[in-house]
Each structure stands twice: as C-alpha cells, then as structure tokens.
Amino acid sequence: MTWGNRFRLLGGLFIVLAIVAGATLVLNQRENQVASGSASINAISYSVGSDYAGSVVSQAVKAGDKVKKGDPLMTIQSATLLRDLSSPKTVPVSAAYTTSKDGTLTLMATEPGVVSDIKAQVGGLVGAGQPLATIDRTGPFFVLAKFRVDSYDFARVEKGARVEIVLPNHQRVTGTVADVKVQTVAGAADAAIKITSKDLIAGSHDGLVEPGTPVTAIMHLRDDGPLAGVKDSFFSLLEQIGI
C-alpha cells in the first residue's frame, strides 16, 4: 500500500469518526430535551378595587386600553365615603384611588400596563374590596408551559435550566425555568413550569410577544450521561464561534 493510499484511508477514518461523534452528540442532545404539550405567554397582573361601596358614575377605560401609572380608570359615588368625610373618622389613603369632598372616589392604575378586564359598568353597584379592574403589566412577560414527563425525566428538571421558546413565526427566545409545579397522573408527571426571559418584552419580535400568544417551549434536562462533559464543551465551542 502506497503512502498516498494510507493517507486517504486515514483521512476517511477521521471523517467517519467525526460523523459518528457528531451524530452521537446530536442524539444525546435530543434525548436531553423535552417539548411542551402546551405553552403560552402570560403577564403579571394586578387588580384594583375600592375600600368603599357605591355606584359607578363614569368609566375612563375599557378592556384592551393601555394605561400609565396614575391614569384614571373609573369614578364611584359612595354615600359611605361622603359620611366618613363629614365625620372625624379617618378616610383610608390608597395609591389606587383619590377621594373628593362630594363623596366620589376615582380608581387609578398603580402600574403601567394593559387593561385586561373591567368588572363594573356605569350605573352598576360595586362592593367594598371587590376587584373592579385587572391590568396586565407590560413586561417582561413569562411563559407558562405544560409538560408530560416520566419519573426519570422529571428528576432531571432543574430550576434555572435553559429553555428555548419558539414563537409562532419560528423565532427563538432563550429563557430559564423559574418555578415547577407537578401533578402525577397514571405514573407520569404533569409539570406546569413557569419560564422567564428578559427578551419577552411587550410588542417585540414582530409584535408576537403579547399575553395569550401560543408558543412551544423546549426544555433542556440535566444531562446525567457519560457524554455530559464532552457534549457541554462541544456545544459551548459552537456557541463561541457563532454556529
């Protein structure tokens, strides 16, 4: 056998080994991932209510409206408030509303966001402590995803684990596992997982980042296999060179 043939044979062997090694790493990577059964973008919400019962005399917003901190939401006429204002009794002070001497109370947004629900109408009666408006904060949002995993895979779910969030237009956003809640059904774990990401800002990614947007979440499980260190080093190298 000539030296030329030997070099060609050696080169062929290296190529075969590289292909086998790459395929093994990719297969190992896929075995350490699990895709969500369902997932959607959610927002942190807060409710606004009154310490006084009364009737709604005006409404400044409707569901879907954007509000800033301090924007008025609705005004309530309250006989109880009017009575307290004319007596030595101290009227509660709240960042969620202002009061007037005529016994009216104006609810306000305490944080910027989008009005997602209004539970009162002009002319309607409202109770003390009743949530009257719900506002979704403008972000960053989070993803709530549901996974069905077996007991072995569930043991490899970790807080802080990396998650790829795939938007409807196939753009990908990186997030991390923030919270895990589980319910066992027929020997498998139904895991509800909260995923946070600094990139989930309202209106970003072609306007797709909004509450209710359906997404796919691909969660990376802890790798307990013998190739864990090799795989991590390999994919870290790929990320460093931009592949």
Tab-separated table of C-alpha atoms in Angstrom:
chain	number	residue	atom	x	y	z
A	1	MET	CA	0.000	0.000	0.000
A	2	THR	CA	1.403	3.349	-1.005
A	3	TRP	CA	1.684	6.290	1.359
A	4	GLY	CA	-0.934	8.135	-0.665
A	5	ASN	CA	-3.448	5.336	-0.131
A	6	ARG	CA	-2.572	5.217	3.558
A	7	PHE	CA	-3.234	8.940	3.965
A	8	ARG	CA	-6.525	8.629	2.090
A	9	LEU	CA	-7.546	5.705	4.317
A	10	LEU	CA	-6.572	7.611	7.447
A	11	GLY	CA	-8.470	10.669	6.255
A	12	GLY	CA	-11.541	8.552	5.550
A	13	LEU	CA	-11.370	7.057	9.042
A	14	PHE	CA	-11.204	10.532	10.601
A	15	ILE	CA	-14.237	11.646	8.574
A	16	VAL	CA	-16.244	8.580	9.624
A	17	LEU	CA	-15.273	9.091	13.278
A	18	ALA	CA	-16.232	12.766	13.104
A	19	ILE	CA	-19.639	11.916	11.597
A	20	VAL	CA	-20.293	9.221	14.229
A	21	ALA	CA	-19.188	11.541	17.055
A	22	GLY	CA	-21.351	14.380	15.772
A	23	ALA	CA	-24.389	12.121	15.352
A	24	THR	CA	-23.871	10.723	18.862
A	25	LEU	CA	-23.697	14.208	20.372
A	26	VAL	CA	-26.810	15.369	18.497
A	27	LEU	CA	-28.751	12.242	19.543
A	28	ASN	CA	-27.624	12.709	23.137
A	29	GLN	CA	-28.698	16.358	22.972
A	30	ARG	CA	-32.172	15.430	21.712
A	31	GLU	CA	-32.603	12.841	24.462
A	32	ASN	CA	-31.990	15.613	26.994
A	33	GLN	CA	-34.738	17.846	25.640
A	34	VAL	CA	-38.493	17.745	26.094
A	35	ALA	CA	-41.084	19.812	24.242
A	36	SER	CA	-44.159	21.270	25.915
A	37	GLY	CA	-47.628	19.895	25.301
A	38	SER	CA	-48.979	23.441	25.507
A	39	ALA	CA	-47.483	26.815	26.335
A	40	SER	CA	-48.429	30.480	26.112
A	41	ILE	CA	-47.116	33.907	27.023
A	42	ASN	CA	-48.558	35.364	30.224
A	43	ALA	CA	-48.310	38.680	32.033
A	44	ILE	CA	-48.060	39.610	35.684
A	45	SER	CA	-51.474	41.060	36.534
A	46	TYR	CA	-52.832	43.142	39.363
A	47	SER	CA	-56.360	44.083	40.386
A	48	VAL	CA	-57.678	47.463	41.501
A	49	GLY	CA	-60.620	47.913	43.877
A	50	SER	CA	-62.266	50.346	46.266
A	51	ASP	CA	-62.464	50.425	50.041
A	52	TYR	CA	-65.971	51.855	49.668
A	53	ALA	CA	-69.172	50.515	48.162
A	54	GLY	CA	-71.115	52.710	45.770
A	55	SER	CA	-72.254	53.182	42.189
A	56	VAL	CA	-70.095	53.738	39.114
A	57	VAL	CA	-70.743	57.197	37.683
A	58	SER	CA	-68.089	57.243	34.946
A	59	GLN	CA	-65.632	54.894	33.276
A	60	ALA	CA	-62.434	56.114	31.610
A	61	VAL	CA	-61.092	52.867	30.112
A	62	LYS	CA	-62.204	49.625	28.517
A	63	ALA	CA	-60.579	46.223	28.088
A	64	GLY	CA	-57.567	46.464	25.765
A	65	ASP	CA	-56.678	50.072	26.636
A	66	LYS	CA	-53.094	50.900	27.591
A	67	VAL	CA	-52.653	52.858	30.805
A	68	LYS	CA	-49.829	54.636	32.574
A	69	LYS	CA	-49.294	54.833	36.311
A	70	GLY	CA	-51.825	57.269	37.747
A	71	ASP	CA	-54.278	57.138	34.832
A	72	PRO	CA	-57.948	57.215	35.982
A	73	LEU	CA	-59.971	54.026	35.457
A	74	MET	CA	-63.441	54.812	36.832
A	75	THR	CA	-65.230	57.057	39.322
A	76	ILE	CA	-67.523	55.778	42.081
A	77	GLN	CA	-70.119	57.740	44.049
A	78	SER	CA	-70.203	56.457	47.630
A	79	ALA	CA	-72.598	57.517	50.382
A	80	THR	CA	-70.354	55.769	52.904
A	81	LEU	CA	-67.339	57.802	51.780
A	82	LEU	CA	-69.374	61.036	51.964
A	83	ARG	CA	-70.402	60.156	55.524
A	84	ASP	CA	-66.810	59.411	56.554
A	85	LEU	CA	-65.561	62.646	55.005
A	86	SER	CA	-68.038	64.659	57.103
A	87	SER	CA	-67.134	62.851	60.328
A	88	PRO	CA	-63.965	62.661	62.456
A	89	LYS	CA	-63.349	59.156	61.085
A	90	THR	CA	-60.095	58.812	59.127
A	91	VAL	CA	-60.584	58.039	55.439
A	92	PRO	CA	-58.202	55.329	54.149
A	93	VAL	CA	-55.389	56.557	51.912
A	94	SER	CA	-54.505	54.399	48.914
A	95	ALA	CA	-52.263	54.636	45.851
A	96	ALA	CA	-55.113	53.035	43.906
A	97	TYR	CA	-57.633	55.881	44.264
A	98	THR	CA	-58.231	59.510	45.172
A	99	THR	CA	-61.260	60.922	47.017
A	100	SER	CA	-63.255	64.134	46.639
A	101	LYS	CA	-65.343	66.108	49.141
A	102	ASP	CA	-68.543	65.296	47.235
A	103	GLY	CA	-68.140	61.611	48.125
A	104	THR	CA	-66.689	60.421	44.822
A	105	LEU	CA	-63.706	58.142	44.537
A	106	THR	CA	-61.553	57.767	41.399
A	107	LEU	CA	-59.711	54.500	40.845
A	108	MET	CA	-56.276	54.779	39.193
A	109	ALA	CA	-53.715	52.462	37.627
A	110	THR	CA	-50.859	51.806	40.044
A	111	GLU	CA	-48.507	50.419	37.383
A	112	PRO	CA	-48.339	50.817	33.586
A	113	GLY	CA	-49.950	48.056	31.556
A	114	VAL	CA	-52.950	46.958	29.507
A	115	VAL	CA	-56.475	46.702	30.910
A	116	SER	CA	-57.455	43.040	30.531
A	117	ASP	CA	-60.785	43.057	32.386
A	118	ILE	CA	-63.359	45.510	33.720
A	119	LYS	CA	-65.842	44.151	36.257
A	120	ALA	CA	-68.056	47.215	36.572
A	121	GLN	CA	-70.277	49.341	34.333
A	122	VAL	CA	-71.601	52.872	34.568
A	123	GLY	CA	-74.700	52.803	36.761
A	124	GLY	CA	-73.759	49.494	38.369
A	125	LEU	CA	-73.303	48.930	42.093
A	126	VAL	CA	-69.918	47.783	43.406
A	127	GLY	CA	-68.919	46.424	46.783
A	128	ALA	CA	-66.111	47.396	49.134
A	129	GLY	CA	-62.978	45.348	48.446
A	130	GLN	CA	-64.354	43.993	45.170
A	131	PRO	CA	-61.792	43.759	42.307
A	132	LEU	CA	-63.105	46.164	39.673
A	133	ALA	CA	-60.342	46.195	37.056
A	134	THR	CA	-57.473	43.883	36.129
A	135	ILE	CA	-54.344	45.249	34.471
A	136	ASP	CA	-51.618	43.206	32.789
A	137	ARG	CA	-48.221	44.756	33.345
A	138	THR	CA	-46.247	45.484	30.176
A	139	GLY	CA	-43.420	43.089	30.909
A	140	PRO	CA	-41.170	41.388	30.843
A	141	PHE	CA	-43.720	38.621	30.401
A	142	PHE	CA	-43.315	34.943	31.239
A	143	VAL	CA	-44.306	31.639	29.651
A	144	LEU	CA	-46.469	29.074	31.393
A	145	ALA	CA	-45.862	25.649	29.812
A	146	LYS	CA	-47.216	22.176	30.499
A	147	PHE	CA	-45.046	19.096	30.041
A	148	ARG	CA	-45.800	15.382	30.370
A	149	VAL	CA	-42.616	13.606	31.545
A	150	ASP	CA	-41.821	10.262	33.140
A	151	SER	CA	-40.333	9.976	36.628
A	152	TYR	CA	-36.743	9.709	35.349
A	153	ASP	CA	-37.002	12.830	33.206
A	154	PHE	CA	-38.811	14.748	35.947
A	155	ALA	CA	-35.856	14.104	38.259
A	156	ARG	CA	-33.699	15.963	35.711
A	157	VAL	CA	-35.861	19.112	35.656
A	158	GLU	CA	-33.978	21.886	37.434
A	159	LYS	CA	-34.742	25.497	38.289
A	160	GLY	CA	-32.544	27.714	36.186
A	161	ALA	CA	-32.462	25.166	33.349
A	162	ARG	CA	-32.292	26.602	29.836
A	163	VAL	CA	-35.485	26.687	27.777
A	164	GLU	CA	-35.915	27.622	24.124
A	165	ILE	CA	-39.166	29.485	23.477
A	166	VAL	CA	-40.311	29.092	19.863
A	167	LEU	CA	-42.666	31.873	18.715
A	168	PRO	CA	-45.363	31.328	16.043
A	169	ASN	CA	-43.049	32.783	13.355
A	170	HIS	CA	-40.299	30.312	14.424
A	171	GLN	CA	-38.154	32.976	16.080
A	172	ARG	CA	-36.456	31.605	19.205
A	173	VAL	CA	-36.051	33.274	22.582
A	174	THR	CA	-33.940	31.859	25.404
A	175	GLY	CA	-35.446	31.583	28.874
A	176	THR	CA	-34.907	29.757	32.152
A	177	VAL	CA	-37.066	27.605	34.422
A	178	ALA	CA	-38.294	29.805	37.291
A	179	ASP	CA	-40.841	27.565	39.014
A	180	VAL	CA	-42.104	23.980	38.782
A	181	LYS	CA	-45.454	22.579	39.934
A	182	VAL	CA	-46.266	18.920	39.367
A	183	GLN	CA	-49.223	16.567	39.494
A	184	THR	CA	-48.792	12.805	38.987
A	185	VAL	CA	-51.219	11.181	36.548
A	186	ALA	CA	-51.004	7.456	35.662
A	187	GLY	CA	-47.378	7.238	36.731
A	188	ALA	CA	-46.291	10.276	34.690
A	189	ALA	CA	-45.697	13.820	35.858
A	190	ASP	CA	-47.834	16.646	34.509
A	191	ALA	CA	-45.483	19.548	35.160
A	192	ALA	CA	-46.621	23.181	34.969
A	193	ILE	CA	-43.462	25.215	34.511
A	194	LYS	CA	-43.015	28.977	34.654
A	195	ILE	CA	-40.326	30.246	32.278
A	196	THR	CA	-38.850	33.725	32.482
A	197	SER	CA	-36.850	35.616	29.866
A	198	LYS	CA	-35.558	39.174	29.666
A	199	ASP	CA	-36.394	39.125	25.933
A	200	LEU	CA	-40.164	38.742	26.439
A	201	ILE	CA	-40.959	42.444	26.151
A	202	ALA	CA	-44.411	43.599	25.040
A	203	GLY	CA	-44.696	44.066	21.292
A	204	SER	CA	-41.229	42.707	20.477
A	205	HIS	CA	-40.417	40.050	17.868
A	206	ASP	CA	-42.789	41.396	15.200
A	207	GLY	CA	-45.478	42.113	17.794
A	208	LEU	CA	-45.873	38.459	18.768
A	209	VAL	CA	-44.861	38.912	22.399
A	210	GLU	CA	-48.279	39.586	23.904
A	211	PRO	CA	-50.305	37.818	26.618
A	212	GLY	CA	-52.052	34.755	25.210
A	213	THR	CA	-49.661	34.151	22.304
A	214	PRO	CA	-49.213	30.357	21.888
A	215	VAL	CA	-45.594	29.177	21.813
A	216	THR	CA	-43.594	25.962	22.039
A	217	ALA	CA	-41.182	25.536	24.937
A	218	ILE	CA	-38.223	23.158	24.570
A	219	MET	CA	-36.749	22.455	27.983
A	220	HIS	CA	-33.192	21.197	28.468
A	221	LEU	CA	-32.974	18.483	31.118
A	222	ARG	CA	-29.949	17.831	33.289
A	223	ASP	CA	-27.566	15.512	31.422
A	224	ASP	CA	-26.574	12.583	33.638
A	225	GLY	CA	-24.968	10.530	30.821
A	226	PRO	CA	-21.280	9.694	30.326
A	227	LEU	CA	-21.009	12.229	27.484
A	228	ALA	CA	-22.297	15.145	29.544
A	229	GLY	CA	-18.947	16.917	29.867
A	230	VAL	CA	-17.969	16.285	26.250
A	231	LYS	CA	-21.334	17.465	24.960
A	232	ASP	CA	-21.281	20.665	27.039
A	233	SER	CA	-17.776	21.503	25.845
A	234	PHE	CA	-18.698	20.812	22.216
A	235	PHE	CA	-21.849	22.952	22.200
A	236	SER	CA	-20.084	25.703	24.157
A	237	LEU	CA	-17.446	25.780	21.424
A	238	LEU	CA	-20.145	26.004	18.736
A	239	GLU	CA	-21.779	28.928	20.547
A	240	GLN	CA	-18.442	30.739	20.881
A	241	ILE	CA	-17.742	30.504	17.146
A	242	GLY	CA	-21.312	31.538	16.329
A	243	ILE	CA	-22.691	28.291	14.944
